[in-house]
mmCIF file of C-alpha atoms in Angstrom:
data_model
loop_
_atom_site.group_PDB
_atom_site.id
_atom_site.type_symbol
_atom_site.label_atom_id
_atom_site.label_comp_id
_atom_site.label_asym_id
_atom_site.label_seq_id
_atom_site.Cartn_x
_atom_site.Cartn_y
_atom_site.Cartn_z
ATOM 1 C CA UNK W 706 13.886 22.112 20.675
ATOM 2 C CA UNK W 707 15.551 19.150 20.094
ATOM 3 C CA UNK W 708 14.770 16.814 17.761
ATOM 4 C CA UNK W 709 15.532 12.722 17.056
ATOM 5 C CA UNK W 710 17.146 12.331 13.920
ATOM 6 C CA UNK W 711 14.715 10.086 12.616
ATOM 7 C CA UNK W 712 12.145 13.252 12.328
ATOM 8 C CA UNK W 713 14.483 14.708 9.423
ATOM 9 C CA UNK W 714 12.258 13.032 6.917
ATOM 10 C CA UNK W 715 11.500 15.403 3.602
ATOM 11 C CA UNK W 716 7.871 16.897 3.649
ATOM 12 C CA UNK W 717 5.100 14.805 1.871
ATOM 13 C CA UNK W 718 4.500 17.507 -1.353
ATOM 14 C CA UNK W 719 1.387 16.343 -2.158
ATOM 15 C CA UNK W 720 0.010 17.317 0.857
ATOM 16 C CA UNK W 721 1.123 21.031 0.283
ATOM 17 C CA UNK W 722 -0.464 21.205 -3.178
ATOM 18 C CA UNK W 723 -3.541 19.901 -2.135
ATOM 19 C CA UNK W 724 -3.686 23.079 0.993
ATOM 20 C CA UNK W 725 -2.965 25.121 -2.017
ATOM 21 C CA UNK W 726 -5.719 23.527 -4.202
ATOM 22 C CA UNK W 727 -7.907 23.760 -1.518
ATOM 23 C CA UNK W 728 -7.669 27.478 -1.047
ATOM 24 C CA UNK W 729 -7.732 28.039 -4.556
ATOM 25 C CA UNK W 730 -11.294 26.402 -4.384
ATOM 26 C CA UNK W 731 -12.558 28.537 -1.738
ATOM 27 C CA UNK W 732 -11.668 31.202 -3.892
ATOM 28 C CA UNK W 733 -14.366 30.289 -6.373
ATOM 29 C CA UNK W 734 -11.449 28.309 -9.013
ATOM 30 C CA UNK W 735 -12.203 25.177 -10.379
ATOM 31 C CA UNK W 736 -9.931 22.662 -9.797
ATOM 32 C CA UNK W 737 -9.155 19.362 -11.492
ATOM 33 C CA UNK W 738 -6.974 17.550 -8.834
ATOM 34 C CA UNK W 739 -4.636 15.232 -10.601
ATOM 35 C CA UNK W 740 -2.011 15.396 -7.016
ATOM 36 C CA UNK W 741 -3.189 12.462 -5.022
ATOM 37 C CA UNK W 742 -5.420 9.303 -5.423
ATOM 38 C CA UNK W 743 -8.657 10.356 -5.047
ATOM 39 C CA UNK W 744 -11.115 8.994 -6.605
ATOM 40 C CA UNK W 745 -14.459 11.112 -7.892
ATOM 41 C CA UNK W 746 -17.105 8.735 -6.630
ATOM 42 C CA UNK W 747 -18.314 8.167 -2.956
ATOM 43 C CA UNK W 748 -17.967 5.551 -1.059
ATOM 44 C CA UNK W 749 -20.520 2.548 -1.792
ATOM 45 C CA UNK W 750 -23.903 2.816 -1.052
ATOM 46 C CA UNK W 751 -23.875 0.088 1.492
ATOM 47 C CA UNK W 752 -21.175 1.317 3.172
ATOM 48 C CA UNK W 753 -22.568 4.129 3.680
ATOM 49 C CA UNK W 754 -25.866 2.839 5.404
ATOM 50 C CA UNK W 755 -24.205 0.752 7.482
ATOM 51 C CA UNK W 756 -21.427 2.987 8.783
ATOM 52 C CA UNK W 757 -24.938 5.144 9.512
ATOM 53 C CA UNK W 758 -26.705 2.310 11.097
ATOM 54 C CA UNK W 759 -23.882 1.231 13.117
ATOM 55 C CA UNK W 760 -23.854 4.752 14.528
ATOM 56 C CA UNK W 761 -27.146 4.592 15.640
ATOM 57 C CA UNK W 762 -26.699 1.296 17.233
ATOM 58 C CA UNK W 763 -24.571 2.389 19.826
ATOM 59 C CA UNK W 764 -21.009 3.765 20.623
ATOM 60 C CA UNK W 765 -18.372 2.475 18.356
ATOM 61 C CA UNK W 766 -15.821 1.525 20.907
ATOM 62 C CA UNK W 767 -12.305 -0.392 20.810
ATOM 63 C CA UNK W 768 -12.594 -3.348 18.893
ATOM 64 C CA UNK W 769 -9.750 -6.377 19.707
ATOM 65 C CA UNK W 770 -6.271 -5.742 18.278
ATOM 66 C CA UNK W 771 -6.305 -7.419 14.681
ATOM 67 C CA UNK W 772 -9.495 -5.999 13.777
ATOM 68 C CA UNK W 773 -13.356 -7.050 13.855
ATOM 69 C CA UNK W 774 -13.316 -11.009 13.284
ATOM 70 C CA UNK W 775 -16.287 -10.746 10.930
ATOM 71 C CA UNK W 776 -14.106 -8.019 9.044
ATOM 72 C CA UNK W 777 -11.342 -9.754 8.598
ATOM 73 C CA UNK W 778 -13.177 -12.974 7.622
ATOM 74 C CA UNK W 779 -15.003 -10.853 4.839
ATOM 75 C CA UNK W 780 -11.700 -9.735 3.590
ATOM 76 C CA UNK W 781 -10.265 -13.101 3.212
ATOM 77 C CA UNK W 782 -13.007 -14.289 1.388
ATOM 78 C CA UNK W 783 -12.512 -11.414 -0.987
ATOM 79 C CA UNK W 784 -9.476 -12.553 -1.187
ATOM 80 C CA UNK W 785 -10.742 -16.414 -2.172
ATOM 81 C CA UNK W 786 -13.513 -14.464 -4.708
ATOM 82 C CA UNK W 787 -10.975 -12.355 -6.894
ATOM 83 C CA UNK W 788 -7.894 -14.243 -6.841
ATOM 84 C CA UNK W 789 -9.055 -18.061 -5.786
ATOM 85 C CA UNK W 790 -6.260 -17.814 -2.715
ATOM 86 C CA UNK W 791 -7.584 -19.774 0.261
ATOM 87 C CA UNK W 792 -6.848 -17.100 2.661
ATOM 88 C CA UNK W 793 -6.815 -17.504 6.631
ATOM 89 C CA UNK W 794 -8.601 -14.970 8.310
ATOM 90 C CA UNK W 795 -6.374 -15.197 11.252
ATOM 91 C CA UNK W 796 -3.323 -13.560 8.216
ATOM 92 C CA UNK W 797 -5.844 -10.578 8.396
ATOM 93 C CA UNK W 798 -4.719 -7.960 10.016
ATOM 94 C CA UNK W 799 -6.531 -4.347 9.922
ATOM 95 C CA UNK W 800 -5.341 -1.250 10.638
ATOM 96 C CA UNK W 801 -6.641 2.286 10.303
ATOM 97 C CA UNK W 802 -5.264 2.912 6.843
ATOM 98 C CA UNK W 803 -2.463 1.663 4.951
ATOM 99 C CA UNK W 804 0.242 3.987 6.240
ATOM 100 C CA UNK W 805 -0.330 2.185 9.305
ATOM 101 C CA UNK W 806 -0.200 -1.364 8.216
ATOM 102 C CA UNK W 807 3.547 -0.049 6.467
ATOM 103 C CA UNK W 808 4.952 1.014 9.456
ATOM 104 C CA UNK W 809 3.564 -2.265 11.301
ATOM 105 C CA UNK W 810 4.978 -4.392 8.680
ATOM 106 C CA UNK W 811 8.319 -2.666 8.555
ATOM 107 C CA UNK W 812 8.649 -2.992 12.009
ATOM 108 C CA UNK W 813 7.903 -6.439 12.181
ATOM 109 C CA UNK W 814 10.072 -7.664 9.154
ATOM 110 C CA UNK W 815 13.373 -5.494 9.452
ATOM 111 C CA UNK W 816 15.454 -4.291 11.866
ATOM 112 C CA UNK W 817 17.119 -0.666 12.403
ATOM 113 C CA UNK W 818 19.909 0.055 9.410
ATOM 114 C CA UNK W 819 18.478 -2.935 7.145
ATOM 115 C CA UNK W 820 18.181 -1.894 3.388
ATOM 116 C CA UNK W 821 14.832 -1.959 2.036
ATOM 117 C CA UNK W 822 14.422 -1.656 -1.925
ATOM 118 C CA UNK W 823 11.859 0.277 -3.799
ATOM 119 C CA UNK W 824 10.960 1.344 -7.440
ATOM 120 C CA UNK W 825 11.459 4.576 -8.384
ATOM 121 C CA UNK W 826 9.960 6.042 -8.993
ATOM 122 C CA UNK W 827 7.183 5.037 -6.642
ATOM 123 C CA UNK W 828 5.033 6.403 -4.274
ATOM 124 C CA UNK W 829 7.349 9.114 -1.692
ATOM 125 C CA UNK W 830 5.809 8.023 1.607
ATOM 126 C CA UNK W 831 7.379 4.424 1.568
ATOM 127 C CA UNK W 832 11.147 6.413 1.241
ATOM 128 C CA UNK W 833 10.198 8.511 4.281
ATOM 129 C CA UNK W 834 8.256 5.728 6.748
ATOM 130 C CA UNK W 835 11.243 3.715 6.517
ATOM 131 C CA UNK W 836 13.725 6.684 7.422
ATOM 132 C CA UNK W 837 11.582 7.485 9.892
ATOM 133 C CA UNK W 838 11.948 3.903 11.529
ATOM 134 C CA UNK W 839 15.512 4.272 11.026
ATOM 135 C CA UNK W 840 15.688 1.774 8.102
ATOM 136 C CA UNK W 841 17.020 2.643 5.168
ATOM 137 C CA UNK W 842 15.030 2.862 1.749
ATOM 138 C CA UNK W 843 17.328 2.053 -1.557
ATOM 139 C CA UNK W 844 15.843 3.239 -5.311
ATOM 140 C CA UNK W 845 15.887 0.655 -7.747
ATOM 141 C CA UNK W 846 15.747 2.664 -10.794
ATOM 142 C CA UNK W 847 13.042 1.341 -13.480
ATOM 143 C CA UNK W 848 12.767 1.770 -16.704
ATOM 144 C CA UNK W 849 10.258 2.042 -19.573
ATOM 145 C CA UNK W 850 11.128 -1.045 -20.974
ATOM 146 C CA UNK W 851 10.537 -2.922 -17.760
ATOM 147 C CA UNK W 852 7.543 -0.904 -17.570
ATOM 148 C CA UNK W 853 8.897 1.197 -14.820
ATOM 149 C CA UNK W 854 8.673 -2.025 -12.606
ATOM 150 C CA UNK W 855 11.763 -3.203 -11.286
ATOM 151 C CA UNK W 856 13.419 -6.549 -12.599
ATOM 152 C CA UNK W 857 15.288 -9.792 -10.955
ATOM 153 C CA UNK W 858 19.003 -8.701 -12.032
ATOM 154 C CA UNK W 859 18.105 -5.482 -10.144
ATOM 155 C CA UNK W 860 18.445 -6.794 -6.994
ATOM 156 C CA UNK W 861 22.004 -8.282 -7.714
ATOM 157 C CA UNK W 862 24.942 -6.898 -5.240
ATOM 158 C CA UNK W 863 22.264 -4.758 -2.977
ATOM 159 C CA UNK W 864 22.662 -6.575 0.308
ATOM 160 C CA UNK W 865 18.281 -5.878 0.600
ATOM 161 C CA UNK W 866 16.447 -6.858 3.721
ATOM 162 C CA UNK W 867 13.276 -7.141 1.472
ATOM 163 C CA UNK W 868 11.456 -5.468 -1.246
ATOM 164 C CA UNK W 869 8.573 -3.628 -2.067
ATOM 165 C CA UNK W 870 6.883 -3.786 -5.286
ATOM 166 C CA UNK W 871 3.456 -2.118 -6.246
ATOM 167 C CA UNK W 872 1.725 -3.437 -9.280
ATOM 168 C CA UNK W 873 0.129 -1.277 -10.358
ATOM 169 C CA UNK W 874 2.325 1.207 -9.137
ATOM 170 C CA UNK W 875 2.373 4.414 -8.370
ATOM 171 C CA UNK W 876 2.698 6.609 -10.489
ATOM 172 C CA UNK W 877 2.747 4.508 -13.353
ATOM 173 C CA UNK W 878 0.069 2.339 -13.061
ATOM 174 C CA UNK W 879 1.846 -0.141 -14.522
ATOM 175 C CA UNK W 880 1.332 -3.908 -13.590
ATOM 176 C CA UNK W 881 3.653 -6.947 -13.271
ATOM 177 C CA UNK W 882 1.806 -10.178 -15.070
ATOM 178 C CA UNK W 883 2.440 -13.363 -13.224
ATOM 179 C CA UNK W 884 5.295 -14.421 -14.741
ATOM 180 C CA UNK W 885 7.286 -11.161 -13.973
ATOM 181 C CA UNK W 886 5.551 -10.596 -10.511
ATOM 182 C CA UNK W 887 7.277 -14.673 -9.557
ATOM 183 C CA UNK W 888 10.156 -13.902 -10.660
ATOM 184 C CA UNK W 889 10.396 -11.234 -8.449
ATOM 185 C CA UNK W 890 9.135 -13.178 -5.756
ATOM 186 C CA UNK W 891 11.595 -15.797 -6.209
ATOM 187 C CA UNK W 892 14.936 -13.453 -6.678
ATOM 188 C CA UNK W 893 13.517 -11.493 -3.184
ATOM 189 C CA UNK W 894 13.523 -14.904 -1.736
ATOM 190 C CA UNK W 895 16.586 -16.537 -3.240
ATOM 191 C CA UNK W 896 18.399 -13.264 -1.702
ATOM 192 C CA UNK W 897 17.202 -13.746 1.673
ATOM 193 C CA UNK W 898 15.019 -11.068 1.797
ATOM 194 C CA UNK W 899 11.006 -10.170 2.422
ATOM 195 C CA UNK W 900 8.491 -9.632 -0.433
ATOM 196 C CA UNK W 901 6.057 -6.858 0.442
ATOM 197 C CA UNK W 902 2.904 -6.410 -2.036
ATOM 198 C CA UNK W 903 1.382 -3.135 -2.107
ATOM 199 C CA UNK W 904 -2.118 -3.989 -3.665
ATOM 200 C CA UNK W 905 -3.580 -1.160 -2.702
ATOM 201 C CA UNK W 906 -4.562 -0.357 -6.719
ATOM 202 C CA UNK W 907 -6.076 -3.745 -7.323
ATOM 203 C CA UNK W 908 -9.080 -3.664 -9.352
ATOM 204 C CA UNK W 909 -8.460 -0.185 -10.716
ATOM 205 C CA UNK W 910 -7.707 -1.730 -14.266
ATOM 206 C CA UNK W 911 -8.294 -1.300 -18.210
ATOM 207 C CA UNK W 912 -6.993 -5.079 -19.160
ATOM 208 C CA UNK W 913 -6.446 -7.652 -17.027
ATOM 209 C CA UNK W 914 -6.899 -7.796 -13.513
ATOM 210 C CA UNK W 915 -3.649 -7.409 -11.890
ATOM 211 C CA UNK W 916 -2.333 -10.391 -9.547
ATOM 212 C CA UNK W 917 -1.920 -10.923 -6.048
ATOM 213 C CA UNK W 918 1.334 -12.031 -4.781
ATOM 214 C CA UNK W 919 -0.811 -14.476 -2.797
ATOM 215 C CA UNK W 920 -1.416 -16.640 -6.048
ATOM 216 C CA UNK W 921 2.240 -17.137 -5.730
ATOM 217 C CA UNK W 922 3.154 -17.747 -2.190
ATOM 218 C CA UNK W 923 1.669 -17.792 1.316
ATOM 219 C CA UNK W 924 5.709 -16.951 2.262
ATOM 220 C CA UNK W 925 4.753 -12.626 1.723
ATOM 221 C CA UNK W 926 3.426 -9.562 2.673
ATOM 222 C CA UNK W 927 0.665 -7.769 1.219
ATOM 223 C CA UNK W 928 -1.085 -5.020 1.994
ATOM 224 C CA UNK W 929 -4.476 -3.555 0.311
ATOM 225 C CA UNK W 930 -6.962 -1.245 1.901
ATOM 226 C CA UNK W 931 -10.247 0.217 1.445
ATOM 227 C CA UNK W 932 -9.318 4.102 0.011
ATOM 228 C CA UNK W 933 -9.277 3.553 -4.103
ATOM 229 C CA UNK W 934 -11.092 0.803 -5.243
ATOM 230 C CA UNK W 935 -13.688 1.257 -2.748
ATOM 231 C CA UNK W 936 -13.429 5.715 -2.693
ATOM 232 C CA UNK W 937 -13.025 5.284 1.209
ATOM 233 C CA UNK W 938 -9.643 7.221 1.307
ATOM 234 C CA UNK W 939 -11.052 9.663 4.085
ATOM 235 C CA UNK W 940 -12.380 6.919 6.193
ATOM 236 C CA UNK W 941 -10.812 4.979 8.999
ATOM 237 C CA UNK W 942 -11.638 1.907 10.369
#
């Protein structure tokens, strides 16, 4: 059978140790998963008893395209509550997890052969999403004295579309402070190019809270979702 080159995308590992973890568990092993980001609690409590009322209310059907207004309301005043950013609900867009908001924001922002930039290392899926939308990804290697984050003069002679940056990252965990997280901003920019904020670890912390790219400028693209802070990774919405 044939198949479009875009499919030829490398296979997501962690998916294959987790099938391997699994099985080991239904053999009667205990397993300490340290593979994906999963968090050990449940989902909140009043998530939970709503999700369970709304069942009972009726059918959950279709909802309109960007997502339940009161949702997306809520979020931006989250948004206003943690980080002070007067955020327009009408920015809000949801999707049913973040892999989905990534390929609706690469879509949106680049075009077929741009060069995207990402830390490496970083999480795998963003190299193969944008390979799979025929776009093509470009490691910035980090360091440990940048904190495994990349840095202005890193984007210098790249010819980058945009860039994505996750603070904290993945796998480091490592955060960019404000200073470092505008600068980075303002290079992206200064090149031409779109900032994309994965903020998806926000609020998973020891110091201090990590910062949104919207305390910096309305002129980016983040995306967040409801899977770590919130232990909702198996939920969809």
């Amino acid at each position: 059978m044939r198949r479009a080159r875009r499919s030829k995308v490398d296979a997501f590992i962690v998916m294959d140790v987790m099938e391997a973890a699994r099985r080991a568990e239904e053999a009667g092993r205990r397993i300490i998963h340290m593979e994906v980001g999963q968090p050990g609690t449940p989902a909140p409590a009043g998530a939970r008893a709503a999700l369970a009322a709304a069942m009972e209310a009726g059918a959950l059907g279709y909802t309109v395209a960007l997502g339940l207004p009161e949702l997306r309301a809520r979020i931006a005043r989250h948004y206003g509550e943690w980080y002070g950013v007067d955020l327009d609900p009408a920015r809000v867009v949801i999707t049913p997890g973040s892999s989905g908001a990534f390929i609706l924001a690469f879509t949106a922002l680049f075009d077929a052969g741009e060069r995207v930039g990402i830390g490496a290392p970083g999480y795998p899926s963003y190299r193969q999403i944008l390979r799979a939308l025929d776009l093509v990804p470009v490691d910035i290697e980090t360091s440990a004295e940048n904190r495994l984050q990349p840095v202005p003069g890193d984007l210098a002679d790249r010819d980058l579309a945009g860039l994505l940056v996750a603070s904290p990252g993945n796998p480091s965990g490592t955060m960019l402070d404000r200073d470092r997280l505008a600068a980075l901003i303002g290079a992206t920019q200064q090149a031409g190019g779109q900032f994309i904020s994965d903020e998806i670890y926000h609020g998973l912390h020891y110091e201090a809270r990590a910062v949104s790219a919207l305390e910096i400028t309305d002129d980016c693209y983040v995306i967040n979702s409801f899977s770590k802070y919130f232990s909702m990774t198996g939920w969809r919405i």
